[in-house]
Structure formats: C-alpha cells, structure tokens
DNA sequence: CAGTATCCTAGGGGATACTG
DNA sequence: CAGTATCCCCTAGGATACTG
C-alpha cells in the first residue's frame, strides 16, 4: 500500500473528480451537475455523489419543499485537501491543452446554470 | 470537457499513479516495480507503462545487454507537473490514514529494491 | 530479465422506464 | 426536480503459460 492508494480509492471512478471540480467552485444541485456534465447518466451521478458523501468529501442538503431541492457541496474540512489535489490537476490539464490542442469548455462556472 | 478530463485521461487506469509515485522517487526497472507493487500483473504493468510512455510522461531506456535491462523514468519536462499532482495526493493519503487508520507501507524507496 | 500471447470473468457503467 | 429500478453490455483487468 502506497500513499496514493487511499486518495485513489476515494476519487477513483469515472466522474468523481469532475464532480469535485465543479463543486469546488460552488454548491450545485443535481440538475446543474447534469447540465454541466452532459455525458453523465443520472444513475452514475447519483452513485458517485453517494460515494463522495460516504468518503466525507461531499455533503448533501435536502430542502423539504416541492418541487424537491437538493444541494451538494464540498465538506469544509476537506476543501483544502481537495483543492490541493484538483487544482494542480486542472493546471496541468489546461497547460497540456495549450500545448497539444483541444478545448476546455468550462473553466469558470456561471452563478446559475 | 472540463480541465480535469485531460489529466484523467492520461493518469486513469488502475496502476498509473502508483507507478508514477515510485518513478518520481527514482528510475526503476521492470522487476523493481513488480516488487514494489506486488498485486500488479506483468501484463498490466507493461500496458500502463506503455500508455504513460505514449502520454510522454515516462521514458523507457533499453540497455543492450544480457540479461536485458530496461529502466523507466519520469520525463524531465513533465516531472514538475506530475509532482504537483502526485504529492498533494500523497499528503492527503497520509493525512487520511493518520486520521482513519490503515497503514502506509512504503513512503521512501530504498536505493535498491 | 523483461517481456508477449491467450483466454476469461467481474463489475463498472450505459440505456430506458418509472416514481414521490 | 431528484431521484429508483431493471436490464444488459463491454472492456478493463486478472490468471496462466510461453519466449528472446
């Protein structure tokens, strides 16, 4: 077991890091995340969010109203650690795209989506 | 497409980050990596190394001798970016283990393994 | 030592439909 | 809106054997 195993276990999965990337910018509702990540299926989104919640990285807040409202956000305590991981990843990604071509669609999140 | 997609594409796969973790410490031979990561199968190790090579992150040096000697190492140009990604991941991992229990077996690599 | 070559399976993840 | 519930596929990855 090496040090990267643990994070790998919590952040593995096809959509977790992408979800975290968006949630680090601001809390999002289910539907927002689906629009931000059009390729993800509802089933997968839910599953990955639940696993992130189980890992204590993401918190789920339910507002008791109709229509239902659920907001996901990064747990405060883990924000710093998560940023330390995700941001370098982003910078590397942006840098790579700059050198090798490709397009980054969303870097900053509109306040409402 | 969001900024983490690109790194995810290059570092995805079950063993790539672990391999990078060790190669960042020093160049390693095939057999060393196998001993460092006992669960990995030769097939997988080779595959992941080839993909890392194709991504330009790892370089493969063949010494023409018998018995064969092949050394893998991190490409200089990419070392900084890779460290920026892997180290925070490690710290987070070590921190988590400290708080939640578990064991980290290898943090620093012996000069010969 | 550093790999190919096969074969095979588990489960991650896709698609579609339905519900409080 | 924010989810379950099913069904199903496919390929990433495991196991074993062989080679220059």
PDB file of N, CA and C (backbone and C1' of nucleotides) in Angstrom, chain C residues 8-15, chain D residues 8-13:
ATOM      1  P    DC C   8     -11.604 -19.335 -22.788  1.00  0.00           P
ATOM      2  O5'  DC C   8     -11.795 -18.440 -21.487  1.00  0.00           O
ATOM      3  C5'  DC C   8     -10.924 -18.602 -20.369  1.00  0.00           C
ATOM      4  C4'  DC C   8     -11.390 -17.685 -19.257  1.00  0.00           C
ATOM      5  C3'  DC C   8     -12.901 -17.434 -19.279  1.00  0.00           C
ATOM      6  O3'  DC C   8     -13.384 -17.398 -17.951  1.00  0.00           O
ATOM      7  C1'  DC C   8     -11.752 -15.382 -19.425  1.00  0.00           C
ATOM      8  P    DT C   9     -14.947 -17.637 -17.707  1.00  0.00           P
ATOM      9  O5'  DT C   9     -15.183 -16.760 -16.408  1.00  0.00           O
ATOM     10  C5'  DT C   9     -14.105 -16.553 -15.484  1.00  0.00           C
ATOM     11  C4'  DT C   9     -14.196 -15.150 -14.932  1.00  0.00           C
ATOM     12  C3'  DT C   9     -15.629 -14.704 -14.593  1.00  0.00           C
ATOM     13  O3'  DT C   9     -15.599 -14.077 -13.333  1.00  0.00           O
ATOM     14  C1'  DT C   9     -14.572 -13.091 -15.914  1.00  0.00           C
ATOM     15  P    DA C  10     -16.865 -14.233 -12.403  1.00  0.00           P
ATOM     16  O5'  DA C  10     -16.687 -12.918 -11.521  1.00  0.00           O
ATOM     17  C5'  DA C  10     -15.368 -12.450 -11.243  1.00  0.00           C
ATOM     18  C4'  DA C  10     -15.350 -10.927 -11.236  1.00  0.00           C
ATOM     19  C3'  DA C  10     -16.557 -10.287 -10.551  1.00  0.00           C
ATOM     20  O3'  DA C  10     -16.094  -9.230  -9.714  1.00  0.00           O
ATOM     21  C1'  DA C  10     -16.381  -9.489 -12.784  1.00  0.00           C
ATOM     22  P    DG C  11     -17.081  -8.528  -8.730  1.00  0.00           P
ATOM     23  O5'  DG C  11     -17.304  -7.091  -9.376  1.00  0.00           O
ATOM     24  C5'  DG C  11     -16.183  -6.399  -9.931  1.00  0.00           C
ATOM     25  C4'  DG C  11     -16.692  -5.266 -10.793  1.00  0.00           C
ATOM     26  C3'  DG C  11     -17.923  -4.551 -10.215  1.00  0.00           C
ATOM     27  O3'  DG C  11     -17.871  -3.188 -10.599  1.00  0.00           O
ATOM     28  C1'  DG C  11     -18.450  -5.366 -12.295  1.00  0.00           C
ATOM     29  P    DG C  12     -17.504  -2.073  -9.551  1.00  0.00           P
ATOM     30  O5'  DG C  12     -17.057  -0.855 -10.459  1.00  0.00           O
ATOM     31  C5'  DG C  12     -15.943  -1.019 -11.331  1.00  0.00           C
ATOM     32  C4'  DG C  12     -16.226  -0.386 -12.670  1.00  0.00           C
ATOM     33  C3'  DG C  12     -16.969   0.934 -12.611  1.00  0.00           C
ATOM     34  O3'  DG C  12     -16.457   1.780 -13.633  1.00  0.00           O
ATOM     35  C1'  DG C  12     -18.255  -0.608 -13.849  1.00  0.00           C
ATOM     36  P    DG C  13     -16.770   3.339 -13.536  1.00  0.00           P
ATOM     37  O5'  DG C  13     -17.964   3.500 -14.565  1.00  0.00           O
ATOM     38  C5'  DG C  13     -17.744   3.097 -15.931  1.00  0.00           C
ATOM     39  C4'  DG C  13     -19.054   2.754 -16.599  1.00  0.00           C
ATOM     40  C3'  DG C  13     -20.108   3.870 -16.620  1.00  0.00           C
ATOM     41  O3'  DG C  13     -20.270   4.263 -17.965  1.00  0.00           O
ATOM     42  C1'  DG C  13     -21.056   1.748 -16.313  1.00  0.00           C
ATOM     43  P    DG C  14     -21.146   5.553 -18.304  1.00  0.00           P
ATOM     44  O5'  DG C  14     -22.155   4.977 -19.402  1.00  0.00           O
ATOM     45  C5'  DG C  14     -21.651   4.315 -20.556  1.00  0.00           C
ATOM     46  C4'  DG C  14     -22.802   3.615 -21.265  1.00  0.00           C
ATOM     47  C3'  DG C  14     -24.006   4.511 -21.544  1.00  0.00           C
ATOM     48  O3'  DG C  14     -24.447   4.367 -22.886  1.00  0.00           O
ATOM     49  C1'  DG C  14     -24.688   2.584 -20.307  1.00  0.00           C
ATOM     50  P    DA C  15     -25.505   5.467 -23.436  1.00  0.00           P
ATOM     51  O5'  DA C  15     -26.899   4.708 -23.312  1.00  0.00           O
ATOM     52  C5'  DA C  15     -27.027   3.393 -23.833  1.00  0.00           C
ATOM     53  C4'  DA C  15     -28.464   2.920 -23.723  1.00  0.00           C
ATOM     54  C3'  DA C  15     -29.521   4.021 -23.834  1.00  0.00           C
ATOM     55  O3'  DA C  15     -30.542   3.611 -24.733  1.00  0.00           O
ATOM     56  C1'  DA C  15     -29.805   2.831 -21.789  1.00  0.00           C
TER      57       DA C  15
ATOM     58  P    DC D   8     -31.837  -8.416 -20.262  1.00  0.00           P
ATOM     59  O5'  DC D   8     -30.735  -7.692 -21.132  1.00  0.00           O
ATOM     60  C5'  DC D   8     -30.799  -6.283 -21.380  1.00  0.00           C
ATOM     61  C4'  DC D   8     -29.408  -5.771 -21.691  1.00  0.00           C
ATOM     62  C3'  DC D   8     -28.395  -6.877 -22.013  1.00  0.00           C
ATOM     63  O3'  DC D   8     -27.576  -6.444 -23.091  1.00  0.00           O
ATOM     64  C1'  DC D   8     -27.572  -5.557 -20.272  1.00  0.00           C
ATOM     65  P    DC D   9     -26.862  -7.532 -23.977  1.00  0.00           P
ATOM     66  O5'  DC D   9     -25.674  -6.697 -24.597  1.00  0.00           O
ATOM     67  C5'  DC D   9     -25.795  -5.283 -24.725  1.00  0.00           C
ATOM     68  C4'  DC D   9     -24.500  -4.618 -24.298  1.00  0.00           C
ATOM     69  C3'  DC D   9     -23.263  -5.355 -24.791  1.00  0.00           C
ATOM     70  O3'  DC D   9     -22.411  -4.371 -25.347  1.00  0.00           O
ATOM     71  C1'  DC D   9     -23.077  -4.911 -22.488  1.00  0.00           C
ATOM     72  P    DC D  10     -21.479  -4.704 -26.579  1.00  0.00           P
ATOM     73  O5'  DC D  10     -20.237  -3.781 -26.213  1.00  0.00           O
ATOM     74  C5'  DC D  10     -20.366  -2.799 -25.174  1.00  0.00           C
ATOM     75  C4'  DC D  10     -19.151  -2.859 -24.260  1.00  0.00           C
ATOM     76  C3'  DC D  10     -17.939  -3.549 -24.893  1.00  0.00           C
ATOM     77  O3'  DC D  10     -16.831  -2.709 -24.664  1.00  0.00           O
ATOM     78  C1'  DC D  10     -18.367  -4.477 -22.779  1.00  0.00           C
ATOM     79  P    DT D  11     -15.794  -2.335 -25.735  1.00  0.00           P
ATOM     80  O5'  DT D  11     -14.609  -1.805 -24.827  1.00  0.00           O
ATOM     81  C5'  DT D  11     -14.880  -1.148 -23.589  1.00  0.00           C
ATOM     82  C4'  DT D  11     -14.100  -1.794 -22.468  1.00  0.00           C
ATOM     83  C3'  DT D  11     -12.723  -2.350 -22.883  1.00  0.00           C
ATOM     84  O3'  DT D  11     -11.779  -2.013 -21.884  1.00  0.00           O
ATOM     85  C1'  DT D  11     -13.884  -3.968 -21.715  1.00  0.00           C
ATOM     86  P    DA D  12     -10.713  -0.821 -22.084  1.00  0.00           P
ATOM     87  O5'  DA D  12     -10.241  -0.534 -20.587  1.00  0.00           O
ATOM     88  C5'  DA D  12     -11.195  -0.091 -19.628  1.00  0.00           C
ATOM     89  C4'  DA D  12     -11.002  -0.821 -18.308  1.00  0.00           C
ATOM     90  C3'  DA D  12      -9.548  -0.993 -17.885  1.00  0.00           C
ATOM     91  O3'  DA D  12      -9.484  -0.901 -16.465  1.00  0.00           O
ATOM     92  C1'  DA D  12     -10.533  -3.129 -18.116  1.00  0.00           C
ATOM     93  P    DG D  13      -8.064  -0.690 -15.782  1.00  0.00           P
ATOM     94  O5'  DG D  13      -7.757  -2.179 -15.284  1.00  0.00           O
ATOM     95  C5'  DG D  13      -8.656  -2.793 -14.397  1.00  0.00           C
ATOM     96  C4'  DG D  13      -8.499  -4.297 -14.456  1.00  0.00           C
ATOM     97  C3'  DG D  13      -7.102  -4.836 -14.141  1.00  0.00           C
ATOM     98  O3'  DG D  13      -7.182  -5.515 -12.901  1.00  0.00           O
ATOM     99  C1'  DG D  13      -8.155  -6.030 -15.885  1.00  0.00           C
TER     100       DG D  13
END
